[in-house]
Amino acid sequence: MAVTSANRYLINTVDGHNLSYFNPESAILYTGNHGIATSSKTTCPFTRSMDTPWQWLSYPRLQRTGNDPVVATTTLEDLNPIPYNLNFYSNEDGNEQFIVRTYGTWSSTPFNEIKSTKGYKLNIQDQGTFTHTMYGTDLYLNTPIQLYRGQSGNPENWIGYFMPMSLEPEDAFVGVWEYLTKIQVQDWTMTKTSTGKWLSPASVAPLEYGDCVIVEVSQNCTLYWNEDGEPSEGEDRAGTEYFGYTEFASYIPWYIETDSLEDVVEIGLMANDSCIGASVVMPGDTLVEVNAY
């Protein structure tokens, strides 16, 4: 018997299989075999739109064996059209490095490898809308990711989310949740306070296939993404209309309690006369995150 859930994953209860699911958005079919540790997968090229200058992303689908690295510049040339000017950032071993493409030429490549377990930041400096197509096969779901309390004095781990289903953060990180102190993606940040309480703003959404997730931990540990997690769908939050600002490579999250605010639709952070970040306030929000760039 097979049923299709609201989030378009196929649950297969045929004898001899534990789980099969199809995600049309990432063009992948997984079939888990009963009693066998591995799974089969069928993939086809997956194209994603890049309509903002900054993209925090990972590459779950590559033409490689296992989690072997591939050439970064070759993968970036699968952008369409290929930008004349871009910067591509890595945080390998805690050291931030970046590849530069200037006027159509790769002018600086201090690193030149991409791995599916890693997260990256891409800054396209040309105007326009771009797409990127990934080819190959997706990384096996049970591939481990090593998390470090610090490397080279840097507490950040830039990791790739390669699960085909979207999961809430607490569900995705179930095996290492007690060690996490910070979870950050391009649009939101969760932070654990000194009392052990999580600051979780209204903008927190499920992790999605191809995300770059930056995490900090209290001790070294090994992460396995939760294959048994319940797929989840997030709520779309509109962009601001009354405040304009420019994104950069990183941001500082500000958390603003909105319980006592009435008729507020947007909150902006100002430095002198310039807006450095803003956020929409939606009905029911009690804690709003505004990111300062």
GROMACS .gro file of C-alpha atoms in nm:
model
  293
    1MET     CA    1   0.000   0.000   0.000
    2ALA     CA    2   0.124   0.350  -0.073
    3VAL     CA    3  -0.008   0.688   0.038
    4THR     CA    4   0.103   1.039  -0.046
    5SER     CA    5   0.118   1.280   0.245
    6ALA     CA    6   0.055   1.655   0.233
    7ASN     CA    7   0.425   1.722   0.196
    8ARG     CA    8   0.442   1.491  -0.105
    9TYR     CA    9   0.648   1.209   0.041
   10LEU     CA   10   0.555   0.855  -0.053
   11ILE     CA   11   0.525   0.609   0.234
   12ASN     CA   12   0.553   0.248   0.117
   13THR     CA   13   0.446  -0.037   0.344
   14VAL     CA   14   0.499  -0.318   0.097
   15ASP     CA   15   0.659  -0.623   0.262
   16GLY     CA   16   1.036  -0.620   0.227
   17HIS     CA   17   1.074  -0.244   0.253
   18ASN     CA   18   1.086  -0.017   0.555
   19LEU     CA   19   1.036   0.314   0.383
   20SER     CA   20   1.022   0.472   0.040
   21TYR     CA   21   0.966   0.837  -0.028
   22PHE     CA   22   0.965   1.067  -0.325
   23ASN     CA   23   1.040   1.436  -0.308
   24PRO     CA   24   0.947   1.599  -0.640
   25GLU     CA   25   1.109   1.929  -0.541
   26SER     CA   26   1.452   1.767  -0.515
   27ALA     CA   27   1.379   1.500  -0.779
   28ILE     CA   28   1.477   1.200  -0.571
   29LEU     CA   29   1.331   0.860  -0.487
   30TYR     CA   30   1.475   0.671  -0.188
   31THR     CA   31   1.393   0.310  -0.101
   32GLY     CA   32   1.510   0.168   0.230
   33ASN     CA   33   1.543  -0.211   0.227
   34HIS     CA   34   1.418  -0.406   0.525
   35GLY     CA   35   1.702  -0.538   0.738
   36ILE     CA   36   1.971  -0.383   0.519
   37ALA     CA   37   2.173  -0.081   0.625
   38THR     CA   38   2.205   0.073   0.280
   39SER     CA   39   1.940   0.229   0.059
   40SER     CA   40   1.895   0.265  -0.313
   41LYS     CA   41   1.834   0.599  -0.476
   42THR     CA   42   1.750   0.733  -0.817
   43THR     CA   43   1.834   1.091  -0.899
   44CYS     CA   44   1.823   1.328  -1.191
   45PRO     CA   45   1.961   1.680  -1.237
   46PHE     CA   46   1.824   1.921  -0.977
   47THR     CA   47   1.805   2.294  -1.056
   48ARG     CA   48   1.754   2.566  -0.796
   49SER     CA   49   1.694   2.937  -0.849
   50MET     CA   50   1.932   3.198  -0.708
   51ASP     CA   51   1.758   3.534  -0.720
   52THR     CA   52   1.947   3.714  -0.441
   53PRO     CA   53   2.319   3.807  -0.429
   54TRP     CA   54   2.390   3.588  -0.124
   55GLN     CA   55   2.318   3.216  -0.103
   56TRP     CA   56   2.399   2.996   0.198
   57LEU     CA   57   2.398   2.652   0.040
   58SER     CA   58   2.534   2.300   0.021
   59TYR     CA   59   2.572   2.044  -0.255
   60PRO     CA   60   2.402   1.715  -0.158
   61ARG     CA   61   2.408   1.590  -0.519
   62LEU     CA   62   2.745   1.555  -0.690
   63GLN     CA   63   2.921   1.331  -0.940
   64ARG     CA   64   3.151   1.147  -0.701
   65THR     CA   65   3.197   0.827  -0.500
   66GLY     CA   66   3.076   0.833  -0.139
   67ASN     CA   67   3.156   1.170   0.015
   68ASP     CA   68   3.465   1.228  -0.198
   69PRO     CA   69   3.530   1.594  -0.282
   70VAL     CA   70   3.481   1.741  -0.629
   71VAL     CA   71   3.645   2.040  -0.797
   72ALA     CA   72   3.475   2.358  -0.674
   73THR     CA   73   3.525   2.572  -0.983
   74THR     CA   74   3.384   2.300  -1.209
   75THR     CA   75   3.072   2.276  -0.992
   76LEU     CA   76   3.031   2.654  -0.982
   77GLU     CA   77   3.046   2.663  -1.360
   78ASP     CA   78   2.713   2.478  -1.357
   79LEU     CA   79   2.558   2.816  -1.271
   80ASN     CA   80   2.344   2.950  -1.554
   81PRO     CA   81   2.446   3.197  -1.674
   82ILE     CA   82   2.798   3.172  -1.532
   83PRO     CA   83   2.857   3.496  -1.338
   84TYR     CA   84   3.151   3.710  -1.440
   85ASN     CA   85   3.206   3.809  -1.078
   86LEU     CA   86   3.151   3.599  -0.765
   87ASN     CA   87   3.303   3.502  -0.430
   88PHE     CA   88   3.260   3.152  -0.287
   89TYR     CA   89   3.333   3.103   0.084
   90SER     CA   90   3.438   2.794   0.282
   91ASN     CA   91   3.509   2.741   0.652
   92GLU     CA   92   3.724   2.428   0.620
   93ASP     CA   93   3.902   2.339   0.946
   94GLY     CA   94   3.777   2.666   1.097
   95ASN     CA   95   3.964   2.880   0.845
   96GLU     CA   96   3.748   3.105   0.629
   97GLN     CA   97   3.871   3.102   0.270
   98PHE     CA   98   3.716   3.214  -0.054
   99ILE     CA   99   3.741   3.156  -0.427
  100VAL     CA  100   3.720   3.465  -0.647
  101ARG     CA  101   3.597   3.495  -1.003
  102THR     CA  102   3.662   3.837  -1.158
  103TYR     CA  103   3.563   3.945  -1.508
  104GLY     CA  104   3.505   3.583  -1.606
  105THR     CA  105   3.838   3.448  -1.475
  106TRP     CA  106   3.909   3.244  -1.162
  107SER     CA  107   4.160   3.479  -1.002
  108SER     CA  108   4.204   3.328  -0.655
  109THR     CA  109   4.154   2.965  -0.549
  110PRO     CA  110   4.307   2.904  -0.203
  111PHE     CA  111   4.083   2.597  -0.185
  112ASN     CA  112   3.918   2.413  -0.472
  113GLU     CA  113   3.711   2.129  -0.329
  114ILE     CA  114   3.343   2.087  -0.245
  115LYS     CA  115   3.202   1.809  -0.024
  116SER     CA  116   2.836   1.725   0.033
  117THR     CA  117   2.871   1.728   0.413
  118LYS     CA  118   2.998   2.088   0.409
  119GLY     CA  119   2.813   2.419   0.386
  120TYR     CA  120   2.922   2.721   0.182
  121LYS     CA  121   2.833   3.084   0.109
  122LEU     CA  122   2.804   3.210  -0.247
  123ASN     CA  123   2.803   3.580  -0.335
  124ILE     CA  124   2.706   3.652  -0.696
  125GLN     CA  125   2.810   4.009  -0.769
  126ASP     CA  126   2.644   4.042  -1.110
  127GLN     CA  127   2.289   4.165  -1.159
  128GLY     CA  128   2.017   3.924  -1.267
  129THR     CA  129   1.863   3.589  -1.179
  130PHE     CA  130   2.071   3.273  -1.188
  131THR     CA  131   2.012   2.902  -1.152
  132HIS     CA  132   2.242   2.621  -1.046
  133THR     CA  133   2.203   2.259  -1.153
  134MET     CA  134   2.343   1.970  -0.951
  135TYR     CA  135   2.427   1.643  -1.127
  136GLY     CA  136   2.507   1.298  -0.993
  137THR     CA  137   2.370   1.117  -0.688
  138ASP     CA  138   2.270   1.230  -0.343
  139LEU     CA  139   2.484   1.152  -0.042
  140TYR     CA  140   2.371   0.851   0.161
  141LEU     CA  141   2.149   0.960   0.447
  142ASN     CA  142   2.356   0.780   0.713
  143THR     CA  143   2.678   0.968   0.628
  144PRO     CA  144   2.828   1.108   0.952
  145ILE     CA  145   2.927   1.472   1.005
  146GLN     CA  146   3.192   1.552   1.264
  147LEU     CA  147   3.114   1.861   1.474
  148TYR     CA  148   3.390   2.041   1.665
  149ARG     CA  149   3.374   2.269   1.966
  150GLY     CA  150   3.639   2.477   1.792
  151GLN     CA  151   3.894   2.462   1.514
  152SER     CA  152   4.166   2.723   1.470
  153GLY     CA  153   3.989   2.925   1.740
  154ASN     CA  154   3.663   2.924   1.540
  155PRO     CA  155   3.353   2.763   1.700
  156GLU     CA  156   3.151   2.753   1.376
  157ASN     CA  157   3.081   2.430   1.185
  158TRP     CA  158   2.948   2.495   0.832
  159ILE     CA  159   2.759   2.179   0.739
  160GLY     CA  160   2.536   2.064   0.455
  161TYR     CA  161   2.178   1.945   0.498
  162PHE     CA  162   2.135   1.656   0.254
  163MET     CA  163   1.810   1.498   0.373
  164PRO     CA  164   1.540   1.488   0.102
  165MET     CA  165   1.269   1.583   0.353
  166SER     CA  166   1.243   1.910   0.543
  167LEU     CA  167   1.274   1.870   0.921
  168GLU     CA  168   1.229   2.101   1.218
  169PRO     CA  169   1.569   2.177   1.379
  170GLU     CA  170   1.502   1.982   1.699
  171ASP     CA  171   1.391   1.683   1.494
  172ALA     CA  172   1.683   1.701   1.249
  173PHE     CA  173   1.949   1.726   1.523
  174VAL     CA  174   1.789   1.476   1.761
  175GLY     CA  175   2.109   1.276   1.817
  176VAL     CA  176   2.323   1.575   1.922
  177TRP     CA  177   2.060   1.820   2.047
  178GLU     CA  178   2.200   1.836   2.401
  179TYR     CA  179   2.540   1.951   2.271
  180LEU     CA  180   2.416   2.230   2.043
  181THR     CA  181   2.451   2.592   2.153
  182LYS     CA  182   2.371   2.772   1.826
  183ILE     CA  183   2.195   2.691   1.497
  184GLN     CA  184   2.209   2.943   1.214
  185VAL     CA  185   2.091   2.951   0.854
  186GLN     CA  186   2.070   3.242   0.613
  187ASP     CA  187   1.742   3.379   0.751
  188TRP     CA  188   1.730   3.287   1.121
  189THR     CA  189   1.933   3.190   1.427
  190MET     CA  190   1.848   2.982   1.734
  191THR     CA  191   2.068   3.048   2.038
  192LYS     CA  192   2.089   2.859   2.368
  193THR     CA  193   2.115   3.090   2.671
  194SER     CA  194   2.330   3.030   2.979
  195THR     CA  195   2.022   2.886   3.153
  196GLY     CA  196   1.982   2.621   2.883
  197LYS     CA  197   1.675   2.786   2.730
  198TRP     CA  198   1.661   2.826   2.353
  199LEU     CA  199   1.581   3.163   2.197
  200SER     CA  200   1.364   3.049   1.908
  201PRO     CA  201   1.217   3.337   1.705
  202ALA     CA  202   0.903   3.319   1.495
  203SER     CA  203   1.106   3.298   1.173
  204VAL     CA  204   1.258   2.957   1.257
  205ALA     CA  205   1.162   2.715   0.980
  206PRO     CA  206   1.238   2.353   0.884
  207LEU     CA  207   1.580   2.277   0.740
  208GLU     CA  208   1.559   2.219   0.366
  209TYR     CA  209   1.750   2.009   0.113
  210GLY     CA  210   2.064   2.197   0.007
  211ASP     CA  211   2.080   2.432   0.307
  212CYS     CA  212   2.404   2.546   0.465
  213VAL     CA  213   2.362   2.522   0.843
  214ILE     CA  214   2.613   2.680   1.082
  215VAL     CA  215   2.620   2.519   1.425
  216GLU     CA  216   2.820   2.554   1.745
  217VAL     CA  217   2.851   2.278   2.004
  218SER     CA  218   2.963   2.244   2.366
  219GLN     CA  219   3.180   1.939   2.290
  220ASN     CA  220   3.304   1.744   1.990
  221CYS     CA  221   3.038   1.504   1.862
  222THR     CA  222   2.921   1.318   1.552
  223LEU     CA  223   2.596   1.410   1.379
  224TYR     CA  224   2.378   1.175   1.178
  225TRP     CA  225   2.080   1.351   1.026
  226ASN     CA  226   1.758   1.197   1.157
  227GLU     CA  227   1.628   0.956   0.892
  228ASP     CA  228   1.317   0.884   1.102
  229GLY     CA  229   1.213   1.248   1.137
  230GLU     CA  230   0.862   1.365   1.055
  231PRO     CA  231   0.866   1.580   0.737
  232SER     CA  232   0.754   1.936   0.803
  233GLU     CA  233   0.655   2.240   0.600
  234GLY     CA  234   0.739   2.594   0.703
  235GLU     CA  235   0.535   2.910   0.678
  236ASP     CA  236   0.632   3.157   0.407
  237ARG     CA  237   0.731   3.495   0.548
  238ALA     CA  238   0.715   3.793   0.315
  239GLY     CA  239   1.003   4.035   0.271
  240THR     CA  240   0.991   4.387   0.409
  241GLU     CA  241   0.822   4.668   0.216
  242TYR     CA  242   0.902   4.973   0.429
  243PHE     CA  243   1.269   4.906   0.501
  244GLY     CA  244   1.547   4.832   0.255
  245TYR     CA  245   1.892   4.702   0.347
  246THR     CA  246   2.192   4.520   0.200
  247GLU     CA  247   2.292   4.168   0.303
  248PHE     CA  248   2.652   4.072   0.369
  249ALA     CA  249   2.835   3.745   0.442
  250SER     CA  250   2.722   3.730   0.806
  251TYR     CA  251   2.481   3.897   1.045
  252ILE     CA  252   2.415   3.953   1.415
  253PRO     CA  253   2.064   3.844   1.525
  254TRP     CA  254   1.861   4.080   1.743
  255TYR     CA  255   1.564   3.931   1.928
  256ILE     CA  256   1.270   4.161   1.995
  257GLU     CA  257   0.969   4.066   2.207
  258THR     CA  258   0.652   4.184   2.039
  259ASP     CA  259   0.386   4.085   2.296
  260SER     CA  260   0.322   4.445   2.396
  261LEU     CA  261   0.344   4.595   2.047
  262GLU     CA  262   0.023   4.673   1.861
  263ASP     CA  263  -0.028   4.737   1.491
  264VAL     CA  264   0.342   4.688   1.414
  265VAL     CA  265   0.396   4.531   1.072
  266GLU     CA  266   0.774   4.571   1.035
  267ILE     CA  267   1.074   4.638   1.258
  268GLY     CA  268   1.390   4.800   1.123
  269LEU     CA  269   1.735   4.846   1.277
  270MET     CA  270   1.898   5.179   1.201
  271ALA     CA  271   2.261   5.292   1.219
  272ASN     CA  272   2.260   5.669   1.186
  273ASP     CA  273   2.032   5.718   0.884
  274SER     CA  274   2.089   5.376   0.727
  275CYS     CA  275   1.882   5.061   0.772
  276ILE     CA  276   2.108   4.765   0.854
  277GLY     CA  277   1.834   4.502   0.884
  278ALA     CA  278   1.458   4.459   0.907
  279SER     CA  279   1.190   4.198   0.959
  280VAL     CA  280   0.818   4.154   0.906
  281VAL     CA  281   0.596   4.106   1.213
  282MET     CA  282   0.319   3.855   1.152
  283PRO     CA  283   0.003   3.799   1.361
  284GLY     CA  284   0.082   3.579   1.659
  285ASP     CA  285   0.455   3.657   1.666
  286THR     CA  286   0.591   3.699   2.018
  287LEU     CA  287   0.966   3.695   1.949
  288VAL     CA  288   1.089   3.849   1.623
  289GLU     CA  289   1.444   3.818   1.493
  290VAL     CA  290   1.593   4.114   1.309
  291ASN     CA  291   1.931   4.046   1.151
  292ALA     CA  292   2.186   4.327   1.157
  293TYR     CA  293   2.432   4.335   0.866
   0.00000   0.00000   0.00000
